[in-house]
PDB file of C-alpha atoms and ligand atoms in Angstrom:
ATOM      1  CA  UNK A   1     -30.774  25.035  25.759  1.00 37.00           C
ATOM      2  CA  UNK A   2     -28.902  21.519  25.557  1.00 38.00           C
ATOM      3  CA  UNK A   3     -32.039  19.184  23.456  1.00 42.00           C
ATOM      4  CA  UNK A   4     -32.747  15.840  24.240  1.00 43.00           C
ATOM      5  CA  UNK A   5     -32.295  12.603  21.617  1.00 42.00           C
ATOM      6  CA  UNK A   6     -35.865  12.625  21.262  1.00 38.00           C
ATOM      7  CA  UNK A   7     -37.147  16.207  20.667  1.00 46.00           C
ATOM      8  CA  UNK A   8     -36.325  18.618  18.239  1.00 49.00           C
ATOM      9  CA  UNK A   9     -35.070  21.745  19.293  1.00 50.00           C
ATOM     10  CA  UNK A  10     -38.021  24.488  19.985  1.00 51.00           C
ATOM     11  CA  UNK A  11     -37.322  28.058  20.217  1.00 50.00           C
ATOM     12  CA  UNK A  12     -34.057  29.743  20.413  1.00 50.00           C
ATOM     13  CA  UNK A  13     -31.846  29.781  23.247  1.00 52.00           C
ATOM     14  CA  UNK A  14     -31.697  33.609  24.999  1.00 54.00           C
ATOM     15  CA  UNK A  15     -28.754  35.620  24.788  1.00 55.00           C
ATOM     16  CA  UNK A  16     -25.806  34.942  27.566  1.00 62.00           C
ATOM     17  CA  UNK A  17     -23.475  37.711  29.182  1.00 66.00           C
ATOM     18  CA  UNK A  18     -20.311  35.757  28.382  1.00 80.00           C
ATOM     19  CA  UNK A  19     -18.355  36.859  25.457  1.00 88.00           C
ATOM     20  CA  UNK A  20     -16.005  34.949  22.965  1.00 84.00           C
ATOM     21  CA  UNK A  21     -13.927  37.864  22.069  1.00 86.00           C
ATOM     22  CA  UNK A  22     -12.017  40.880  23.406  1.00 84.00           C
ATOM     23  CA  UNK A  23     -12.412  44.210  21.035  1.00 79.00           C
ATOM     24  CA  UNK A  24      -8.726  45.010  19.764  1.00 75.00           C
ATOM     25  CA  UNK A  25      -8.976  48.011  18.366  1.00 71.00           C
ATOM     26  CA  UNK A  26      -5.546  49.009  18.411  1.00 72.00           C
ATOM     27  CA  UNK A  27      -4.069  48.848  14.719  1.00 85.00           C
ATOM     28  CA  UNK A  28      -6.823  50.107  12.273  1.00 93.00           C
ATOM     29  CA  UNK A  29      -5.193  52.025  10.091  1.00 95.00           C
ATOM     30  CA  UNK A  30      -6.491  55.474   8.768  1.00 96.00           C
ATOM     31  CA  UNK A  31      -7.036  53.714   5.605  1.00 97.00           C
ATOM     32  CA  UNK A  32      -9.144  50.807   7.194  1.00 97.00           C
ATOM     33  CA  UNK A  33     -11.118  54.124   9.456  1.00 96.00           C
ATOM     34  CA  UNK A  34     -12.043  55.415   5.738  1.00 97.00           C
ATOM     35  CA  UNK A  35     -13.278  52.588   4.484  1.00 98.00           C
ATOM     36  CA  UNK A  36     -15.393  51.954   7.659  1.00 97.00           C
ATOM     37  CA  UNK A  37     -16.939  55.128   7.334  1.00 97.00           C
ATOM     38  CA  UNK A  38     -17.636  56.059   3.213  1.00 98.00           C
ATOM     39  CA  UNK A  39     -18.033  52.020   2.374  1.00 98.00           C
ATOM     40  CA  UNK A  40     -19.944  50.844   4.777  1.00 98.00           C
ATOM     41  CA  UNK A  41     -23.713  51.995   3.558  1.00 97.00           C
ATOM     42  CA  UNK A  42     -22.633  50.113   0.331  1.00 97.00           C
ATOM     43  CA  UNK A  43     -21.693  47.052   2.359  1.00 98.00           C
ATOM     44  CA  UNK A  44     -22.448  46.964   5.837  1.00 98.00           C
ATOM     45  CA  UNK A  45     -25.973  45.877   6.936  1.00 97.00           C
ATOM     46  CA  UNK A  46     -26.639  48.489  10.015  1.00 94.00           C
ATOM     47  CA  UNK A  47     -29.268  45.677  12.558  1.00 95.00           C
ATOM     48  CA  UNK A  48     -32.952  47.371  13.126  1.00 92.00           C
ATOM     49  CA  UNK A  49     -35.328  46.484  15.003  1.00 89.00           C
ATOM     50  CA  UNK A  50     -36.988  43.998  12.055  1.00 89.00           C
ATOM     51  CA  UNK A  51     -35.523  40.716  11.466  1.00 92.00           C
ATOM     52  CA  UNK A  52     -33.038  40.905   8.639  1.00 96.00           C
ATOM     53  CA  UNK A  53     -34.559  40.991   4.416  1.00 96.00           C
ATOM     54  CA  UNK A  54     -31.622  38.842   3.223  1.00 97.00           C
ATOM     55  CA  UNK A  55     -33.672  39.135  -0.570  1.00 97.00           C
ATOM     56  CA  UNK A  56     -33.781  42.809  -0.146  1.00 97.00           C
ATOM     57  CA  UNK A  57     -30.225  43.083   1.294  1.00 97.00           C
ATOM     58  CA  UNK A  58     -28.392  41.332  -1.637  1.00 97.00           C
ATOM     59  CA  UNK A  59     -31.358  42.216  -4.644  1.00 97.00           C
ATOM     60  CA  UNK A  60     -32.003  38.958  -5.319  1.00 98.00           C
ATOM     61  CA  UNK A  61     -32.713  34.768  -4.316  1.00 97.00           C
ATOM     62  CA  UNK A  62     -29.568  32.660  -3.528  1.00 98.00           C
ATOM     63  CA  UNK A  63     -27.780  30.196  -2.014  1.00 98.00           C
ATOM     64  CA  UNK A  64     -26.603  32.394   1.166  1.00 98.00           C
ATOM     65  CA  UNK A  65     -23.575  31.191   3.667  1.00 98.00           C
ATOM     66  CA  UNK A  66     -22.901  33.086   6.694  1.00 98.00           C
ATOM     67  CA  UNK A  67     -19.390  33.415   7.890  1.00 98.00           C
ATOM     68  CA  UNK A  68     -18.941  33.870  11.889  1.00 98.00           C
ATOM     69  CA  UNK A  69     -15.615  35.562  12.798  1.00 98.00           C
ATOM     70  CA  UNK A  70     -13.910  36.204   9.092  1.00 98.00           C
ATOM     71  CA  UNK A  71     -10.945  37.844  10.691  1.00 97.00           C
ATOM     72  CA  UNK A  72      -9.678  40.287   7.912  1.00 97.00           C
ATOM     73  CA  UNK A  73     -12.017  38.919   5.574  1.00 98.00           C
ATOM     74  CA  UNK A  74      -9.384  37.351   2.625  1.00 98.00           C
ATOM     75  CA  UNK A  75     -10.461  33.919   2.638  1.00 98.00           C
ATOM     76  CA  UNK A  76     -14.061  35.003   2.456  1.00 98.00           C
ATOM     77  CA  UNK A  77     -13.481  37.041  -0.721  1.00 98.00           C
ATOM     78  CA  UNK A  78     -11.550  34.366  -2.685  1.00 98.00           C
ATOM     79  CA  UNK A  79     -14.625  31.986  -1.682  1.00 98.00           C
ATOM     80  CA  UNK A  80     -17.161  35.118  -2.859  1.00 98.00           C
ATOM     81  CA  UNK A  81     -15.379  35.751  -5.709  1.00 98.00           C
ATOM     82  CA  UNK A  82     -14.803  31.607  -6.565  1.00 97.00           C
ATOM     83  CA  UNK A  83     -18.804  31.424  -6.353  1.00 98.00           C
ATOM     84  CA  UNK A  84     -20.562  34.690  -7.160  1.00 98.00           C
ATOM     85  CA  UNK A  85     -23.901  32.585  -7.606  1.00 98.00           C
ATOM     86  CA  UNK A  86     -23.534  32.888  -4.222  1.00 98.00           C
ATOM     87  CA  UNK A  87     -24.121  35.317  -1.698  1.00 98.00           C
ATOM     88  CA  UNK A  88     -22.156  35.737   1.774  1.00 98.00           C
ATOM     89  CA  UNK A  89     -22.741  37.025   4.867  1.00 98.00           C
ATOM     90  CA  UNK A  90     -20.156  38.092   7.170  1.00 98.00           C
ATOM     91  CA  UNK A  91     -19.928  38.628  10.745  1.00 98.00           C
ATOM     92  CA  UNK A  92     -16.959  39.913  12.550  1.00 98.00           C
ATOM     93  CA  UNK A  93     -16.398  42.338  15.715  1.00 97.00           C
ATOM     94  CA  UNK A  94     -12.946  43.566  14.579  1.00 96.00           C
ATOM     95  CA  UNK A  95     -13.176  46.596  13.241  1.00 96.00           C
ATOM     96  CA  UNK A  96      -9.680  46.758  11.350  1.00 96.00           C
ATOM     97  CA  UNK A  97     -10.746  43.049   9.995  1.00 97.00           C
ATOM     98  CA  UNK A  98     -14.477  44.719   8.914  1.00 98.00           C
ATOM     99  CA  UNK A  99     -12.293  48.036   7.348  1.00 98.00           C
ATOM    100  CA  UNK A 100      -9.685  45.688   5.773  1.00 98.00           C
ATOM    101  CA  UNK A 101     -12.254  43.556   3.782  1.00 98.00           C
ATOM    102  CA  UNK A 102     -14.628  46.763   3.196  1.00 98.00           C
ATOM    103  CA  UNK A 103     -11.097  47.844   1.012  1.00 98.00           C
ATOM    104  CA  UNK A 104     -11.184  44.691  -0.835  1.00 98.00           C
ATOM    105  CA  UNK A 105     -14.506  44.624  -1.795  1.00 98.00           C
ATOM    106  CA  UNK A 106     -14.224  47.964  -3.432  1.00 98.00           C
ATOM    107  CA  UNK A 107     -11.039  47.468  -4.865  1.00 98.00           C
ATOM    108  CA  UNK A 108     -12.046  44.300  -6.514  1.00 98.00           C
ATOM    109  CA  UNK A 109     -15.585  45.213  -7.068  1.00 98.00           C
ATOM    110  CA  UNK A 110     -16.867  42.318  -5.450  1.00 98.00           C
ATOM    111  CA  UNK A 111     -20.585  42.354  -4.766  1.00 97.00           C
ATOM    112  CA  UNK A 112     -21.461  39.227  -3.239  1.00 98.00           C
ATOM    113  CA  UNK A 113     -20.863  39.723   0.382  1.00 98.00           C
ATOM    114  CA  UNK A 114     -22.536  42.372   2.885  1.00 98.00           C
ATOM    115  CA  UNK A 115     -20.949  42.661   6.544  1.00 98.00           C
ATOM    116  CA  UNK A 116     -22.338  43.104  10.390  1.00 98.00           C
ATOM    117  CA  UNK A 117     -19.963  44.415  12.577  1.00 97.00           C
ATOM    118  CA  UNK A 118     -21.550  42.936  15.461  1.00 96.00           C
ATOM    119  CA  UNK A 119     -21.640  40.140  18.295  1.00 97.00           C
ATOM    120  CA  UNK A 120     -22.609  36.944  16.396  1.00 97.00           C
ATOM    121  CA  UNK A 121     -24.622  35.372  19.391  1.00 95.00           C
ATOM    122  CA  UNK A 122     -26.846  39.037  18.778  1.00 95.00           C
ATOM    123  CA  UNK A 123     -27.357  38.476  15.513  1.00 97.00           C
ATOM    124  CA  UNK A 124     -28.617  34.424  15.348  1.00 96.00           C
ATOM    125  CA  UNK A 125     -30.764  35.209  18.308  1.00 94.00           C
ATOM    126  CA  UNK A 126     -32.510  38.768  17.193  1.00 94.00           C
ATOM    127  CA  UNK A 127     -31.637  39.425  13.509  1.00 97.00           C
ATOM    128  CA  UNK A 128     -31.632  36.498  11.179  1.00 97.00           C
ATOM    129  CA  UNK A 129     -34.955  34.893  10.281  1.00 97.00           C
ATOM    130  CA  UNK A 130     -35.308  31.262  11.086  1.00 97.00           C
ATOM    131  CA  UNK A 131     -34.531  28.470   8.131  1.00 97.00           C
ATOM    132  CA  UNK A 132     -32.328  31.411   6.097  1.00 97.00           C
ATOM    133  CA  UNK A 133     -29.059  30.175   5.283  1.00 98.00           C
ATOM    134  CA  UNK A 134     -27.708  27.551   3.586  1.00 98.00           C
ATOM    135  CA  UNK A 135     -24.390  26.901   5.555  1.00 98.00           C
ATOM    136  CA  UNK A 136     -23.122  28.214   8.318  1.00 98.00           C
ATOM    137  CA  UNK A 137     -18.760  28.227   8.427  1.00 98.00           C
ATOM    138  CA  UNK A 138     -16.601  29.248  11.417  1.00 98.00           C
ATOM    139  CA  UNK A 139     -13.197  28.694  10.782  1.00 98.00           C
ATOM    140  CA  UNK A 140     -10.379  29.100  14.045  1.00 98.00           C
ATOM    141  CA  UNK A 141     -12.888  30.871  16.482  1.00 98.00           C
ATOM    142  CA  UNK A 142     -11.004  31.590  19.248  1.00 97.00           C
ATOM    143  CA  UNK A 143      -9.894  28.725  20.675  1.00 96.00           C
ATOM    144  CA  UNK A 144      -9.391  30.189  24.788  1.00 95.00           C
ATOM    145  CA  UNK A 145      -6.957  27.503  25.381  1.00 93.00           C
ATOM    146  CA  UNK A 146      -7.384  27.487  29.234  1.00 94.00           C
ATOM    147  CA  UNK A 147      -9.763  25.709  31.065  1.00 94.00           C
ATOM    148  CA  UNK A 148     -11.609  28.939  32.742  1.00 93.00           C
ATOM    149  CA  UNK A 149     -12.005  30.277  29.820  1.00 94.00           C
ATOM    150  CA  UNK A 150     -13.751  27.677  28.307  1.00 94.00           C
ATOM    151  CA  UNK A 151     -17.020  28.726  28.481  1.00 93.00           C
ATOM    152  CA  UNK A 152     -15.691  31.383  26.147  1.00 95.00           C
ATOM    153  CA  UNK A 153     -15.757  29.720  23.187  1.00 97.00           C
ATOM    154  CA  UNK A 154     -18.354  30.271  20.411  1.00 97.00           C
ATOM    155  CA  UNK A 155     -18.687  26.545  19.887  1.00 97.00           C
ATOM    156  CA  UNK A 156     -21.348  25.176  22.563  1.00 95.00           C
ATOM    157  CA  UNK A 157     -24.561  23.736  22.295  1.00 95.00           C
ATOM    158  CA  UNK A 158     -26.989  26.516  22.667  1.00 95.00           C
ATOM    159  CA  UNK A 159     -25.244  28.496  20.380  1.00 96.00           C
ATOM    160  CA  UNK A 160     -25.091  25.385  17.966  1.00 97.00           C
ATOM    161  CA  UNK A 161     -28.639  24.968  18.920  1.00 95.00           C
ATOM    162  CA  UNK A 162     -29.402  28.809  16.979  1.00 96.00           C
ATOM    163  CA  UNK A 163     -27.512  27.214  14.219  1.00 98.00           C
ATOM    164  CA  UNK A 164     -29.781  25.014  13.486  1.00 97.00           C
ATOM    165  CA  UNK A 165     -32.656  26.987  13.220  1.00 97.00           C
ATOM    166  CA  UNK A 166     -30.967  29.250  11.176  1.00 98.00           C
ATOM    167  CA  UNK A 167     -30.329  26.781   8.276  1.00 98.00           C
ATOM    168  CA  UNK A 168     -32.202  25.658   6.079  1.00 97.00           C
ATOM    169  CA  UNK A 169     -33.480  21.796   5.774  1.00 96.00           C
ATOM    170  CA  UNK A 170     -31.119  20.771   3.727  1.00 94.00           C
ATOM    171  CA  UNK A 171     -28.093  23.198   5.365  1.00 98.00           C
ATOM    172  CA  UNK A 172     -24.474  22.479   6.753  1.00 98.00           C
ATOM    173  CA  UNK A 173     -21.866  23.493   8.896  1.00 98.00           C
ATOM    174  CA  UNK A 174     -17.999  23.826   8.250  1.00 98.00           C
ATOM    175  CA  UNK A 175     -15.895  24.236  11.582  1.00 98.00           C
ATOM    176  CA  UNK A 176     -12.329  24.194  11.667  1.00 98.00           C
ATOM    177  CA  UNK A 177     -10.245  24.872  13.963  1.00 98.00           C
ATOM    178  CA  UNK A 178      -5.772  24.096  15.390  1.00 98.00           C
ATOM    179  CA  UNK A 179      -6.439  23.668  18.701  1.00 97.00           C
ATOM    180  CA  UNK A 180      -6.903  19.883  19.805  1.00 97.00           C
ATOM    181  CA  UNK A 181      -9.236  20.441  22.783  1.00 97.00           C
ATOM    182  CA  UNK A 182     -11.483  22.635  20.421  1.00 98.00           C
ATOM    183  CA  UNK A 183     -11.554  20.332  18.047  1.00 98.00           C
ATOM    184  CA  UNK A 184     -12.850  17.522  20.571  1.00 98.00           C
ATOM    185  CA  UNK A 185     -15.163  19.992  22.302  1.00 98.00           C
ATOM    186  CA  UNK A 186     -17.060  20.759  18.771  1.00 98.00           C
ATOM    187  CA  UNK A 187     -16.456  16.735  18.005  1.00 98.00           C
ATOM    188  CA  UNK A 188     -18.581  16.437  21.425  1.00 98.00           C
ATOM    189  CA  UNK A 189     -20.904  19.254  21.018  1.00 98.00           C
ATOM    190  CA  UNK A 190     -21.903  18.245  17.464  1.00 97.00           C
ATOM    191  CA  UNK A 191     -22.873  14.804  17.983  1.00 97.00           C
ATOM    192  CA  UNK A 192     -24.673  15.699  20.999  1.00 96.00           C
ATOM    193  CA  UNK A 193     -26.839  17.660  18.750  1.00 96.00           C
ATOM    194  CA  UNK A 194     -30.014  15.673  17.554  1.00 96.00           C
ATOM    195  CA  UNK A 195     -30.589  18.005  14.526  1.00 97.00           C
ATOM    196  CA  UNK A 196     -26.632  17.425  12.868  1.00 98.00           C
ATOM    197  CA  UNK A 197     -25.434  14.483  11.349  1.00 97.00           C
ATOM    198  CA  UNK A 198     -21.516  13.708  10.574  1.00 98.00           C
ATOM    199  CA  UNK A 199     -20.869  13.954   6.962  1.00 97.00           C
ATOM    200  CA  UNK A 200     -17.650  12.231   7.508  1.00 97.00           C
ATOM    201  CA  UNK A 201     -19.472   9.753  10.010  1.00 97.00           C
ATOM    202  CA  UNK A 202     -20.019   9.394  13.465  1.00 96.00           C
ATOM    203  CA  UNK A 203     -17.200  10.791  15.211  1.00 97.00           C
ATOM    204  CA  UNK A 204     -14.860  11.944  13.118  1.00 98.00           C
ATOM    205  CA  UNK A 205     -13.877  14.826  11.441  1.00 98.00           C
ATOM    206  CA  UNK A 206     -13.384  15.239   7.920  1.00 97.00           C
ATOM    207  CA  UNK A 207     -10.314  14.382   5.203  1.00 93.00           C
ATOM    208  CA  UNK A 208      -8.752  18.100   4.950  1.00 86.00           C
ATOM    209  CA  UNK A 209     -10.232  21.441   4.441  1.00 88.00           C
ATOM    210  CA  UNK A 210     -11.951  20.453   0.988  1.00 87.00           C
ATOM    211  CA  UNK A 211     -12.881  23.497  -0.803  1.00 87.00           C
ATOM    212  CA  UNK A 212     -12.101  25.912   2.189  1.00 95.00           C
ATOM    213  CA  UNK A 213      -9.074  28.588   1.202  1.00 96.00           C
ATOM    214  CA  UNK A 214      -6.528  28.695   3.996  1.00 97.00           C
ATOM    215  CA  UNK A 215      -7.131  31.554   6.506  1.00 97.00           C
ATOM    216  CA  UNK A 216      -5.036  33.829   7.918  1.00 96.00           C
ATOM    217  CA  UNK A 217      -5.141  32.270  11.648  1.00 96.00           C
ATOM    218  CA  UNK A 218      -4.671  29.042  10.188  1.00 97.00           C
ATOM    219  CA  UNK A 219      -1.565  29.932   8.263  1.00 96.00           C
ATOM    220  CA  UNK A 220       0.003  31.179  11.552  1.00 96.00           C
ATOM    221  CA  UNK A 221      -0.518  28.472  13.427  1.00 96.00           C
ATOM    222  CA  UNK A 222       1.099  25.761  10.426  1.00 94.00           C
ATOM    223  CA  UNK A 223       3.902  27.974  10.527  1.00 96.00           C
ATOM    224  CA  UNK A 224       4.452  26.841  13.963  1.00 96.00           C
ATOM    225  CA  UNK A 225       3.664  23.175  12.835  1.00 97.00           C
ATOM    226  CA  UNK A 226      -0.093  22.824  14.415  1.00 97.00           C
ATOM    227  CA  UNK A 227      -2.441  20.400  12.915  1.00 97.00           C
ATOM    228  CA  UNK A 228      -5.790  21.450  11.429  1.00 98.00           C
ATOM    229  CA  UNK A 229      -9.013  19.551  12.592  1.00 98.00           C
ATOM    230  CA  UNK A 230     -12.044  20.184   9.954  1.00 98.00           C
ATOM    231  CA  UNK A 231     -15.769  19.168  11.236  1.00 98.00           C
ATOM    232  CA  UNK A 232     -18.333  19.234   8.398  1.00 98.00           C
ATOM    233  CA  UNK A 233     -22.032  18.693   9.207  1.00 98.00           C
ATOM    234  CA  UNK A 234     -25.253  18.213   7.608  1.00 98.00           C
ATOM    235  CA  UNK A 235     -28.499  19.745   8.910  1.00 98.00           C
ATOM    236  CA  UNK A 236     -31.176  16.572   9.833  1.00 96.00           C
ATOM    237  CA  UNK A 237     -34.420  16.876   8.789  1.00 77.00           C
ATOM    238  CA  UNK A 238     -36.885  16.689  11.666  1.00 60.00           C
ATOM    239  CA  UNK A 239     -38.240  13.365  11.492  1.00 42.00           C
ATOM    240  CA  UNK A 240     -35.022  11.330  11.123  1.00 48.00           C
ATOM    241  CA  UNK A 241     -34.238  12.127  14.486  1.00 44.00           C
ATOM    242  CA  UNK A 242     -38.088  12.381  15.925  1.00 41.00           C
ATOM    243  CA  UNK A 243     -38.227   8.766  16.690  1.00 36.00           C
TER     244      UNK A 243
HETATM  245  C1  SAM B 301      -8.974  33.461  15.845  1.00 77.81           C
HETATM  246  S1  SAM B 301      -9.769  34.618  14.840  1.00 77.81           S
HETATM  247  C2  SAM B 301      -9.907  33.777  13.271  1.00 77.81           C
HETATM  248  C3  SAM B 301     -10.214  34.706  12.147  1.00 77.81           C
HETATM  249  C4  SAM B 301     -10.375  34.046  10.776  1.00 77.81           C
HETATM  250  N1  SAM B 301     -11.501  33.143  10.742  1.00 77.81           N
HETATM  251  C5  SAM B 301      -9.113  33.325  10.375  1.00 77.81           C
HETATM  252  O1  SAM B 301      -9.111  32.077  10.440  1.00 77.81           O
HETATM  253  O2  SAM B 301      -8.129  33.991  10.035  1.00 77.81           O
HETATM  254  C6  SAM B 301     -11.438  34.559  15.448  1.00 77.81           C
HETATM  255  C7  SAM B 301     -12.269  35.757  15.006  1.00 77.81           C
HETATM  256  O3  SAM B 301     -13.608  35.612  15.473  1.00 77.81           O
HETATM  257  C8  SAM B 301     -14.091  36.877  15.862  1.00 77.81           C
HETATM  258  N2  SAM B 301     -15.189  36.651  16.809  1.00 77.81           N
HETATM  259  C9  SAM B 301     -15.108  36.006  17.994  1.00 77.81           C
HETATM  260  N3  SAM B 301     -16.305  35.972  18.604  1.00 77.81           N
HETATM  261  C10 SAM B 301     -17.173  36.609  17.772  1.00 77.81           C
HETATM  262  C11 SAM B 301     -18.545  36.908  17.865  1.00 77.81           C
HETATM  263  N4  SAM B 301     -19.274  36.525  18.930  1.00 77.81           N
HETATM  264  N5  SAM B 301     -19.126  37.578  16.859  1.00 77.81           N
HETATM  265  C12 SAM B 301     -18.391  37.962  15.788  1.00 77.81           C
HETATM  266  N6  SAM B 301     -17.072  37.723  15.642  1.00 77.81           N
HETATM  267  C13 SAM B 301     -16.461  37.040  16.628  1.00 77.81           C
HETATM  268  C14 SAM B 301     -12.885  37.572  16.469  1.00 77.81           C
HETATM  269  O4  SAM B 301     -13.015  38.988  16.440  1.00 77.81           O
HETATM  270  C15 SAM B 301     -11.767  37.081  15.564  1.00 77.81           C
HETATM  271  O5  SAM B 301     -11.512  37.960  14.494  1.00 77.81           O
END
């Protein structure tokens, strides 16, 4: 549900049939299975029917960031661990990813993150109460370089639309991503968006990854020389753009 320059966004968008990724589940390793299946009521947040308790989840009030698509999970943990104020929230569909940062997370006892193995576009719409998060981050979604696959990608505006209303007033979003046409189609997206404002100004994307650890994808791709575009954005209160 695109929103016009002169209303806020209303309710949610529904849920589309399209998917923006393609379940590998190939290479867990027995290790990764194990971890799925002992750590995972310590961890994992198993979706009801209820919209999500994020207080009752991680035991306490906090800043709270989601993470959409954390891969195996590595960068996330050196950002938990860099800020256990914090809480995180984590959701990835790749079950070796899910297993390999369940192993972490035991192994270096860190407590600050829980973990949905689920479809992201699921979650925003049925499972996360409104005005919950502080910042949203999605670093190198997949980028589904050509052109019919497009409409693949995670980045669009009614799924940037269920962003909003899952932040709180004062939220943000981090998006990064290697792939130039990505990078202009969440340029594009963004500033279509009534309810985000630039934090780098109109237009243009920001000066490096700032406190972002390098990711996994990302390393891959700068071995091969590709450039990194980073898009940080501020959640606008209603009435700045309610003219
Ligand atoms: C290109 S990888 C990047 C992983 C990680 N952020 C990194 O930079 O190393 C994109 C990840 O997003 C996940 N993903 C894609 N669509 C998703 C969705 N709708 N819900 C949850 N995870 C998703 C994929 O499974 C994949 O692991």
């Amino acid at each position: 549900m695109p929103t016009s320059a002169k209303t806020q966004p209303e309710n949610p968008p529904q849920l589309r049939s399209i998917t923006s990724f393609v379940r590998r589940e190939g290479r867990i390793t027995p290790a990764q299975k194990k971890a799925l299946a002992q750590l995972w009521p310590r961890y994992g947040i198993s979706l009801g029917a209820e919209p999500m308790d994020l207080e009752a989840i991680f035991n306490r009030k906090a800043e709270r960031i989601l993470e959409i698509g954390f891969g195996n999970g590595d960068s996330l943990v050196e950002q938990a661990r860099a800020a256990p104020e914090k809480d995180f929230l984590g959701i990835e569909v790749h079950r070796p990813g899910v297993g390999h940062l369940l192993l972490r997370l035991e192994a270096e006892g860190v407590d600050n993150i829980r973990v949905i193995c689920d479809d992201a576009w699921k979650v925003l719409q049925h499972h996360l109460p409104e005005q919950s998060l502080q910042g949203v981050q999605i670093f190198f979604p997949d980028p589904w370089p050509k052109k019919r696959h497009h409409k693949r990608r995670l980045i669009q505006p009614p799924f940037v639309d269920l962003l909003w209303h899952k932040l709180k007033p004062d939220g943000w979003v981090h998006l990064a991503t290697d792939w130039q046409n990505y990078a202009a189609q969440m340029m594009a997206v963004l500033s279509q968006h009534p309810g985000f404002g630039n934090l780098a100004g109109e237009g243009r994307f920001a000066q490096g990854p700032g406190e972002r650890p390098s990711t996994k994808f990302e390393r891959r791709g700068q071995q091969r020389g590709y450039q990194v575009w980073d898009l940080k954005l501020k959640k606008l209160l209603e009435n700045s753009f309610c003219k």
